[in-house]
mmCIF file of C-alpha atoms in Angstrom:
data_model
loop_
_atom_site.group_PDB
_atom_site.id
_atom_site.type_symbol
_atom_site.label_atom_id
_atom_site.label_comp_id
_atom_site.label_asym_id
_atom_site.label_seq_id
_atom_site.Cartn_x
_atom_site.Cartn_y
_atom_site.Cartn_z
ATOM 1 C CA GLN A 1 9.464 13.326 11.392
ATOM 2 C CA VAL A 2 6.054 12.313 9.595
ATOM 3 C CA GLN A 3 3.516 10.038 11.205
ATOM 4 C CA LEU A 4 0.416 8.299 10.355
ATOM 5 C CA VAL A 5 -1.242 6.300 13.673
ATOM 6 C CA GLN A 6 -4.495 4.620 12.955
ATOM 7 C CA SER A 7 -6.965 3.607 15.286
ATOM 8 C CA GLY A 8 -7.249 0.331 16.843
ATOM 9 C CA SER A 9 -8.791 -3.021 15.748
ATOM 10 C CA GLU A 10 -12.565 -3.353 15.894
ATOM 11 C CA LEU A 11 -14.556 -6.796 16.225
ATOM 12 C CA LYS A 12 -18.118 -6.158 14.368
ATOM 13 C CA ARG A 13 -21.304 -8.125 13.509
ATOM 14 C CA PRO A 14 -22.423 -8.113 9.844
ATOM 15 C CA GLY A 15 -24.532 -4.662 8.987
ATOM 16 C CA ALA A 16 -22.797 -2.591 11.536
ATOM 17 C CA SER A 17 -20.763 0.211 10.639
ATOM 18 C CA VAL A 18 -17.140 0.947 11.545
ATOM 19 C CA LYS A 19 -15.162 4.639 11.853
ATOM 20 C CA VAL A 20 -11.243 4.205 11.582
ATOM 21 C CA SER A 21 -9.366 6.956 12.057
ATOM 22 C CA CYS A 22 -5.368 8.125 10.763
ATOM 23 C CA LYS A 23 -4.005 10.623 12.685
ATOM 24 C CA ALA A 24 -1.438 12.510 10.974
ATOM 25 C CA SER A 25 1.480 14.730 12.427
ATOM 26 C CA GLY A 26 5.189 15.659 11.204
ATOM 27 C CA TYR A 27 3.980 18.002 8.153
ATOM 28 C CA LEU A 28 0.845 20.147 7.558
ATOM 29 C CA PHE A 29 -1.677 18.048 7.334
ATOM 30 C CA THR A 30 -3.473 19.617 3.938
ATOM 31 C CA SER A 31 -0.526 19.679 1.993
ATOM 32 C CA TYR A 32 -0.945 15.848 1.150
ATOM 33 C CA SER A 33 -3.933 14.086 0.311
ATOM 34 C CA VAL A 34 -4.646 10.485 2.235
ATOM 35 C CA ASP A 35 -5.247 7.324 0.438
ATOM 36 C CA TRP A 36 -7.045 4.089 2.006
ATOM 37 C CA VAL A 37 -5.497 0.808 1.446
ATOM 38 C CA ARG A 38 -6.982 -2.716 2.144
ATOM 39 C CA GLN A 39 -5.991 -5.847 2.507
ATOM 40 C CA ALA A 40 -7.698 -9.548 3.300
ATOM 41 C CA PRO A 41 -5.989 -11.725 5.060
ATOM 42 C CA GLY A 42 -3.199 -13.615 2.727
ATOM 43 C CA GLN A 43 -4.062 -10.923 -0.071
ATOM 44 C CA GLY A 44 -1.928 -8.077 -1.432
ATOM 45 C CA PRO A 45 -3.096 -4.639 -0.832
ATOM 46 C CA GLU A 46 -5.988 -3.131 -2.703
ATOM 47 C CA TRP A 47 -6.619 0.804 -3.330
ATOM 48 C CA MET A 48 -9.785 1.992 -2.167
ATOM 49 C CA GLY A 49 -9.065 6.046 -3.113
ATOM 50 C CA TRP A 50 -8.291 9.282 -1.969
ATOM 51 C CA ILE A 51 -9.365 12.347 0.121
ATOM 52 C CA ASN A 52 -8.474 15.522 -0.890
ATOM 53 C CA THR A 53 -7.184 17.064 2.427
ATOM 54 C CA ASN A 54 -7.402 20.645 0.977
ATOM 55 C CA THR A 55 -11.111 20.568 0.083
ATOM 56 C CA GLY A 56 -12.151 17.604 1.532
ATOM 57 C CA LYS A 57 -13.761 15.559 -1.735
ATOM 58 C CA PRO A 58 -13.086 12.285 -1.772
ATOM 59 C CA SER A 59 -11.936 10.145 -4.546
ATOM 60 C CA TYR A 60 -13.214 6.111 -4.497
ATOM 61 C CA ALA A 61 -11.767 3.161 -6.332
ATOM 62 C CA PRO A 62 -14.072 1.012 -8.624
ATOM 63 C CA GLY A 63 -15.398 -1.147 -6.030
ATOM 64 C CA PHE A 64 -15.394 1.021 -3.131
ATOM 65 C CA THR A 65 -17.967 3.361 -3.931
ATOM 66 C CA GLY A 66 -21.301 3.426 -1.586
ATOM 67 C CA ARG A 67 -20.512 1.324 1.944
ATOM 68 C CA PHE A 68 -16.873 3.555 2.055
ATOM 69 C CA VAL A 69 -16.853 6.853 2.838
ATOM 70 C CA PHE A 70 -13.568 8.867 3.731
ATOM 71 C CA SER A 71 -14.003 11.737 5.520
ATOM 72 C CA LEU A 72 -11.160 14.568 7.502
ATOM 73 C CA ASP A 73 -11.170 16.511 10.639
ATOM 74 C CA THR A 74 -8.187 19.335 9.585
ATOM 75 C CA SER A 75 -8.548 20.644 13.062
ATOM 76 C CA VAL A 76 -7.189 17.130 14.769
ATOM 77 C CA SER A 77 -5.127 16.639 11.411
ATOM 78 C CA THR A 78 -7.013 13.392 10.665
ATOM 79 C CA ALA A 79 -8.788 11.238 7.981
ATOM 80 C CA TYR A 80 -11.656 8.820 8.546
ATOM 81 C CA LEU A 81 -12.559 5.506 6.798
ATOM 82 C CA GLN A 82 -16.481 5.051 7.792
ATOM 83 C CA ILE A 83 -17.784 1.483 5.999
ATOM 84 C CA GLY A 84 -21.452 0.701 6.476
ATOM 85 C CA SER A 85 -23.379 -2.492 6.181
ATOM 86 C CA LEU A 86 -20.304 -4.480 7.055
ATOM 87 C CA LYS A 87 -20.335 -7.734 5.420
ATOM 88 C CA PRO A 88 -17.532 -10.740 6.617
ATOM 89 C CA GLU A 89 -15.760 -10.350 3.292
ATOM 90 C CA ASP A 90 -15.120 -6.229 4.635
ATOM 91 C CA THR A 91 -12.467 -8.045 7.012
ATOM 92 C CA ALA A 92 -9.109 -7.084 6.364
ATOM 93 C CA VAL A 93 -6.444 -4.540 7.567
ATOM 94 C CA TYR A 94 -7.471 -1.119 6.196
ATOM 95 C CA TYR A 95 -3.985 1.310 6.049
ATOM 96 C CA CYS A 96 -4.070 5.042 5.507
ATOM 97 C CA ALA A 97 -0.899 6.283 3.451
ATOM 98 C CA ARG A 98 0.764 9.396 2.341
ATOM 99 C CA VAL A 99 2.914 10.119 -1.009
ATOM 100 C CA GLN A 100 6.345 11.292 -0.905
ATOM 101 C CA SER A 101 7.245 14.934 -0.728
ATOM 102 C CA SER A 102 8.312 14.870 -3.858
ATOM 103 C CA GLY A 103 6.938 11.889 -5.821
ATOM 104 C CA ASN A 104 3.663 10.004 -6.339
ATOM 105 C CA ASP A 105 4.454 6.855 -4.295
ATOM 106 C CA PHE A 106 3.194 5.758 -1.202
ATOM 107 C CA GLU A 107 6.464 6.499 1.150
ATOM 108 C CA TYR A 108 4.430 6.909 4.614
ATOM 109 C CA TRP A 109 1.874 4.144 5.965
ATOM 110 C CA GLY A 110 -0.226 4.000 9.171
ATOM 111 C CA GLN A 111 0.178 0.713 10.871
ATOM 112 C CA GLY A 112 -2.932 -0.530 9.949
ATOM 113 C CA THR A 113 -6.375 -1.339 11.415
ATOM 114 C CA LEU A 114 -7.633 -5.017 12.147
ATOM 115 C CA VAL A 115 -11.438 -4.776 10.818
ATOM 116 C CA THR A 116 -13.125 -8.249 11.932
ATOM 117 C CA VAL A 117 -16.578 -8.932 10.975
ATOM 118 C CA SER A 118 -17.808 -12.004 12.476
ATOM 119 C CA PRO A 119 -21.497 -13.137 13.466
ATOM 120 C CA GLU B 1 -8.078 -1.579 -14.710
ATOM 121 C CA ILE B 2 -4.696 -1.963 -14.900
ATOM 122 C CA VAL B 3 -3.309 -5.381 -13.904
ATOM 123 C CA LEU B 4 -0.390 -6.304 -12.598
ATOM 124 C CA THR B 5 1.155 -9.546 -13.210
ATOM 125 C CA GLN B 6 3.856 -10.725 -11.138
ATOM 126 C CA SER B 7 5.986 -13.783 -11.276
ATOM 127 C CA PRO B 8 7.170 -16.141 -9.958
ATOM 128 C CA ALA B 9 4.668 -16.439 -6.790
ATOM 129 C CA THR B 10 7.278 -17.622 -4.952
ATOM 130 C CA LEU B 11 11.258 -17.783 -4.864
ATOM 131 C CA SER B 12 12.982 -20.162 -2.491
ATOM 132 C CA LEU B 13 16.555 -18.723 -2.195
ATOM 133 C CA SER B 14 19.561 -18.079 0.435
ATOM 134 C CA PRO B 15 21.177 -15.693 2.395
ATOM 135 C CA GLY B 16 24.093 -14.051 -0.531
ATOM 136 C CA GLU B 17 21.766 -15.001 -3.569
ATOM 137 C CA ARG B 18 20.699 -12.980 -6.703
ATOM 138 C CA ALA B 19 16.884 -12.471 -6.502
ATOM 139 C CA THR B 20 15.051 -11.334 -9.782
ATOM 140 C CA LEU B 21 11.489 -10.482 -9.558
ATOM 141 C CA SER B 22 9.080 -9.207 -12.365
ATOM 142 C CA CYS B 23 6.051 -7.320 -12.821
ATOM 143 C CA ARG B 24 4.079 -7.042 -15.896
ATOM 144 C CA ALA B 25 1.538 -4.173 -16.602
ATOM 145 C CA SER B 26 -1.198 -5.421 -18.463
ATOM 146 C CA GLN B 27 -0.899 -1.810 -20.481
ATOM 147 C CA SER B 28 2.149 0.725 -20.435
ATOM 148 C CA VAL B 29 2.340 2.593 -17.164
ATOM 149 C CA GLY B 30 5.535 4.531 -18.482
ATOM 150 C CA SER B 31 7.771 4.473 -15.449
ATOM 151 C CA ALA B 32 4.902 4.761 -12.612
ATOM 152 C CA LEU B 33 5.771 1.773 -10.856
ATOM 153 C CA ALA B 34 6.994 1.159 -7.470
ATOM 154 C CA TRP B 35 7.766 -1.740 -5.184
ATOM 155 C CA LEU B 36 6.718 -2.099 -1.560
ATOM 156 C CA GLN B 37 8.328 -4.855 0.477
ATOM 157 C CA GLN B 38 5.659 -6.500 3.343
ATOM 158 C CA LYS B 39 6.677 -8.256 6.105
ATOM 159 C CA PRO B 40 4.290 -10.027 8.603
ATOM 160 C CA GLY B 41 2.281 -8.505 10.808
ATOM 161 C CA GLN B 42 3.825 -4.344 9.080
ATOM 162 C CA ALA B 43 2.461 -2.300 6.962
ATOM 163 C CA PRO B 44 4.786 -2.174 3.506
ATOM 164 C CA ARG B 45 7.683 -0.613 3.072
ATOM 165 C CA LEU B 46 8.302 1.521 -0.107
ATOM 166 C CA LEU B 47 11.790 0.240 -1.756
ATOM 167 C CA ILE B 48 11.846 1.664 -5.124
ATOM 168 C CA TYR B 49 9.621 4.541 -6.982
ATOM 169 C CA ALA B 50 9.842 5.782 -10.390
ATOM 170 C CA ALA B 51 11.046 2.103 -11.943
ATOM 171 C CA SER B 52 13.913 2.580 -10.736
ATOM 172 C CA ASN B 53 15.030 5.281 -7.921
ATOM 173 C CA ARG B 54 15.528 4.132 -4.681
ATOM 174 C CA ALA B 55 13.741 5.372 -1.564
ATOM 175 C CA THR B 56 14.573 7.325 1.127
ATOM 176 C CA GLY B 57 16.999 4.744 3.271
ATOM 177 C CA ILE B 58 16.894 1.934 1.140
ATOM 178 C CA PRO B 59 20.154 -0.352 0.891
ATOM 179 C CA SER B 60 21.795 0.034 -2.774
ATOM 180 C CA ARG B 61 21.688 -4.240 -3.165
ATOM 181 C CA PHE B 62 17.821 -3.093 -4.107
ATOM 182 C CA SER B 63 17.792 -1.716 -7.656
ATOM 183 C CA GLY B 64 15.107 -1.405 -10.257
ATOM 184 C CA SER B 65 15.203 -1.371 -14.188
ATOM 185 C CA GLY B 66 11.988 -0.798 -16.761
ATOM 186 C CA SER B 67 9.056 0.892 -18.517
ATOM 187 C CA GLY B 68 6.138 0.382 -20.105
ATOM 188 C CA THR B 69 4.988 -2.671 -19.568
ATOM 189 C CA ASP B 70 7.897 -4.819 -18.024
ATOM 190 C CA PHE B 71 9.832 -3.902 -14.508
ATOM 191 C CA THR B 72 11.894 -5.740 -12.433
ATOM 192 C CA LEU B 73 13.660 -5.347 -9.213
ATOM 193 C CA THR B 74 16.537 -7.220 -8.266
ATOM 194 C CA ILE B 75 18.578 -7.858 -4.756
ATOM 195 C CA SER B 76 21.997 -8.540 -5.718
ATOM 196 C CA SER B 77 22.618 -10.364 -2.341
ATOM 197 C CA LEU B 78 20.058 -11.879 -0.412
ATOM 198 C CA GLU B 79 20.472 -10.348 3.383
ATOM 199 C CA PRO B 80 18.314 -12.469 6.105
ATOM 200 C CA GLU B 81 15.978 -9.363 6.519
ATOM 201 C CA ASP B 82 15.304 -9.550 2.825
ATOM 202 C CA PHE B 83 12.944 -12.783 3.074
ATOM 203 C CA ALA B 84 9.825 -10.865 2.865
ATOM 204 C CA VAL B 85 6.816 -10.684 -0.035
ATOM 205 C CA TYR B 86 7.111 -7.891 -2.471
ATOM 206 C CA TYR B 87 4.770 -6.274 -4.208
ATOM 207 C CA CYS B 88 4.496 -3.623 -7.273
ATOM 208 C CA GLN B 89 1.855 -1.066 -7.496
ATOM 209 C CA GLN B 90 0.867 1.297 -10.428
ATOM 210 C CA CYS B 91 0.524 4.937 -9.924
ATOM 211 C CA ASP B 92 -0.323 5.906 -14.233
ATOM 212 C CA THR B 93 -3.857 5.263 -13.975
ATOM 213 C CA TYR B 94 -5.519 5.196 -10.422
ATOM 214 C CA ARG B 95 -3.656 2.637 -8.471
ATOM 215 C CA THR B 96 -3.471 -1.141 -8.203
ATOM 216 C CA PHE B 97 -0.869 -3.669 -6.915
ATOM 217 C CA GLY B 98 0.410 -6.879 -7.842
ATOM 218 C CA ARG B 99 -0.099 -10.008 -6.001
ATOM 219 C CA GLY B 100 3.086 -10.088 -4.577
ATOM 220 C CA THR B 101 6.320 -12.569 -4.525
ATOM 221 C CA ASN B 102 7.412 -14.196 -1.912
ATOM 222 C CA VAL B 103 10.951 -14.441 -1.544
ATOM 223 C CA GLU B 104 11.214 -16.913 1.444
ATOM 224 C CA SER B 105 14.881 -18.938 2.881
ATOM 225 C CA LYS B 106 15.522 -22.007 1.030
#
């Protein structure tokens, strides 16, 4: 079955960087893009963008350019989200997600990675 | 950016009652709208896709309707496990989420 398994919680200081991983299994990794979604405490989800797992080309939603980098290691079916120059307002749960096999909506989600940015 | 406005923010109901949740888009999204359920500490779960299609394994008490700018999620008879936050999400132009409706037990 399709699974997306993310790395564990992170506590970082402002100005540091963090890299979150999302390991896929149960399907051919390069057949579907991987999207990233942020959810700040008590807020609704925000779509951050996606990465084409075939070409490695990332696409970033408005508001997620500059400090946010999507990357891949297709040899281990893993997508990565790196955030640089962390700010306290980056504190959130970050999810990776994949669309349905025959559709365009997020049927598969990672369990989420809590990133806390605090002095 | 397409803004999705959900109403009400909170819905207080009892098990067995009918829940009707609304999602309005700032411009037409056709039928490119999904509904997701989220419980505390869990990832969102897809309930409805393409406005009116139930996702795999979703009970028939969940139904979606609408097109263009106005959409509705109906839960015909609330079960205890249905108390959660519900989000609408469009994928017509980029992707955006609504701010959610909290369905709480009265």
